[in-house]
PDB file of C-alpha atoms in Angstrom:
ATOM      1  CA  MET A1104      17.564  10.748   0.172  1.00 57.00           C
ATOM      2  CA  PHE A1105      17.048   6.995  -0.179  1.00 70.00           C
ATOM      3  CA  THR A1106      13.920   5.530   1.412  1.00 79.00           C
ATOM      4  CA  THR A1107      11.998   2.288   0.998  1.00 82.00           C
ATOM      5  CA  ARG A1108       8.700   4.058   1.716  1.00 85.00           C
ATOM      6  CA  LYS A1109       7.148   5.446  -1.471  1.00 89.00           C
ATOM      7  CA  GLN A1110       4.022   7.519  -1.947  1.00 91.00           C
ATOM      8  CA  TYR A1111       1.698   8.470  -4.772  1.00 93.00           C
ATOM      9  CA  GLU A1112      -1.449  10.487  -5.368  1.00 95.00           C
ATOM     10  CA  PRO A1113      -4.255   8.341  -6.810  1.00 93.00           C
ATOM     11  CA  TYR A1114      -6.958   9.604  -9.136  1.00 94.00           C
ATOM     12  CA  ILE A1115      -9.921  10.970  -7.187  1.00 93.00           C
ATOM     13  CA  SER A1116     -13.242  10.716  -8.952  1.00 92.00           C
ATOM     14  CA  PRO A1117     -15.780  13.510  -8.454  1.00 92.00           C
ATOM     15  CA  PHE A1118     -18.419  10.770  -8.138  1.00 93.00           C
ATOM     16  CA  ASP A1119     -16.692   8.808  -5.366  1.00 89.00           C
ATOM     17  CA  PRO A1120     -19.106   8.545  -2.413  1.00 92.00           C
ATOM     18  CA  CYS A1121     -16.315   8.077   0.172  1.00 91.00           C
ATOM     19  CA  PRO A1122     -13.930  10.747   1.396  1.00 92.00           C
ATOM     20  CA  PRO A1123     -10.724  10.347  -0.645  1.00 91.00           C
ATOM     21  CA  ILE A1124      -7.295   9.344   0.601  1.00 90.00           C
ATOM     22  CA  ARG A1125      -5.178  11.970  -1.153  1.00 92.00           C
ATOM     23  CA  VAL A1126      -1.754  10.353  -0.648  1.00 91.00           C
ATOM     24  CA  LYS A1127      -1.205   6.600  -0.444  1.00 90.00           C
ATOM     25  CA  THR A1128       2.023   5.001   0.736  1.00 87.00           C
ATOM     26  CA  TYR A1129       3.674   1.628   0.222  1.00 88.00           C
ATOM     27  CA  VAL A1130       6.934   0.001   1.264  1.00 86.00           C
ATOM     28  CA  THR A1131       9.456  -1.678  -1.036  1.00 87.00           C
ATOM     29  CA  ALA A1132      11.875  -4.371   0.108  1.00 85.00           C
ATOM     30  CA  PRO A1133      15.559  -3.408   0.505  1.00 84.00           C
ATOM     31  CA  ASN A1134      16.698  -6.337  -1.668  1.00 83.00           C
ATOM     32  CA  LEU A1135      15.219  -4.555  -4.712  1.00 84.00           C
ATOM     33  CA  TYR A1136      18.028  -2.000  -4.540  1.00 84.00           C
ATOM     34  CA  ILE A1137      20.947  -4.447  -4.371  1.00 84.00           C
ATOM     35  CA  GLY A1138      21.762  -5.939  -7.764  1.00 84.00           C
ATOM     36  CA  PHE A1139      23.707  -8.853  -6.289  1.00 85.00           C
ATOM     37  CA  GLN A1140      24.709  -9.894  -2.813  1.00 82.00           C
ATOM     38  CA  PRO A1141      28.276  -8.702  -2.262  1.00 85.00           C
ATOM     39  CA  PRO A1142      30.635 -10.849  -0.192  1.00 89.00           C
ATOM     40  CA  ASN A1143      31.383 -10.146   3.481  1.00 90.00           C
ATOM     41  CA  LEU A1144      28.157  -8.336   4.338  1.00 90.00           C
ATOM     42  CA  PRO A1145      27.760  -7.566   8.050  1.00 93.00           C
ATOM     43  CA  GLN A1146      25.622 -10.161   9.805  1.00 93.00           C
ATOM     44  CA  PHE A1147      23.393 -10.254  12.854  1.00 93.00           C
ATOM     45  CA  PRO A1148      24.246 -12.728  15.606  1.00 94.00           C
ATOM     46  CA  LEU A1149      22.299 -15.953  14.992  1.00 93.00           C
ATOM     47  CA  ARG A1150      19.712 -15.495  17.759  1.00 94.00           C
ATOM     48  CA  GLU A1151      19.033 -11.889  16.677  1.00 93.00           C
ATOM     49  CA  ALA A1152      18.855 -12.973  13.011  1.00 93.00           C
ATOM     50  CA  LEU A1153      16.102 -15.455  13.869  1.00 93.00           C
ATOM     51  CA  MET A1154      14.126 -12.696  15.572  1.00 91.00           C
ATOM     52  CA  LYS A1155      14.614 -10.210  12.727  1.00 90.00           C
ATOM     53  CA  GLY A1156      13.987 -12.694   9.908  1.00 89.00           C
ATOM     54  CA  THR A1157      17.261 -12.154   8.051  1.00 89.00           C
ATOM     55  CA  LEU A1158      20.932 -12.863   8.613  1.00 91.00           C
ATOM     56  CA  TRP A1159      22.232  -9.758   6.831  1.00 90.00           C
ATOM     57  CA  LYS A1160      21.790  -6.273   8.270  1.00 89.00           C
ATOM     58  CA  VAL A1161      21.315  -4.580   4.876  1.00 87.00           C
ATOM     59  CA  PHE A1162      18.219  -6.709   4.207  1.00 87.00           C
ATOM     60  CA  TYR A1163      16.520  -5.912   7.521  1.00 87.00           C
ATOM     61  CA  ASP A1164      13.636  -3.489   7.171  1.00 84.00           C
ATOM     62  CA  PRO A1165      11.086  -3.284   9.975  1.00 82.00           C
ATOM     63  CA  TYR A1166       7.591  -2.225   8.951  1.00 78.00           C
ATOM     64  CA  TYR A1167       6.204   0.936  10.471  1.00 76.00           C
ATOM     65  CA  SER A1168       2.687   2.144   9.884  1.00 77.00           C
ATOM     66  CA  PRO A1169       2.532   5.450   7.953  1.00 70.00           C
ATOM     67  CA  TYR A1170       0.694   6.888  10.932  1.00 74.00           C
ATOM     68  CA  GLU A1171       3.343   5.644  13.324  1.00 72.00           C
ATOM     69  CA  THR A1172       6.273   7.283  11.499  1.00 57.00           C
ATOM     70  CA  LYS A1173       4.717  10.729  11.845  1.00 56.00           C
ATOM     71  CA  THR A1174       4.910  10.414  15.620  1.00 51.00           C
ATOM     72  CA  LYS A1175       8.365   8.794  15.687  1.00 51.00           C
ATOM     73  CA  GLY A1176      10.038  11.796  14.034  1.00 48.00           C
ATOM     74  CA  ASP A1177      12.178   9.810  11.586  1.00 48.00           C
ATOM     75  CA  GLY A1178      11.716  12.401   8.848  1.00 48.00           C
ATOM     76  CA  SER A1179       9.591  10.328   6.444  1.00 44.00           C
TER      77      SER A1179
END
């Protein structure tokens, strides 16, 4: 399944004084997965586009905290 949220397991040193974060996550932008902008993409209405920060729906990607998605139940 395609997702813009990626995760990795960093190296954990045995000498690290802090409790480790075993899995770290990061978000990639949707425009990384489109090689070129095809014609006739669906668009937001202008007022909504200003609020969302993009005119095209395929490029809209709201940020959710990794802790927030666990409670939202979106399957990430």
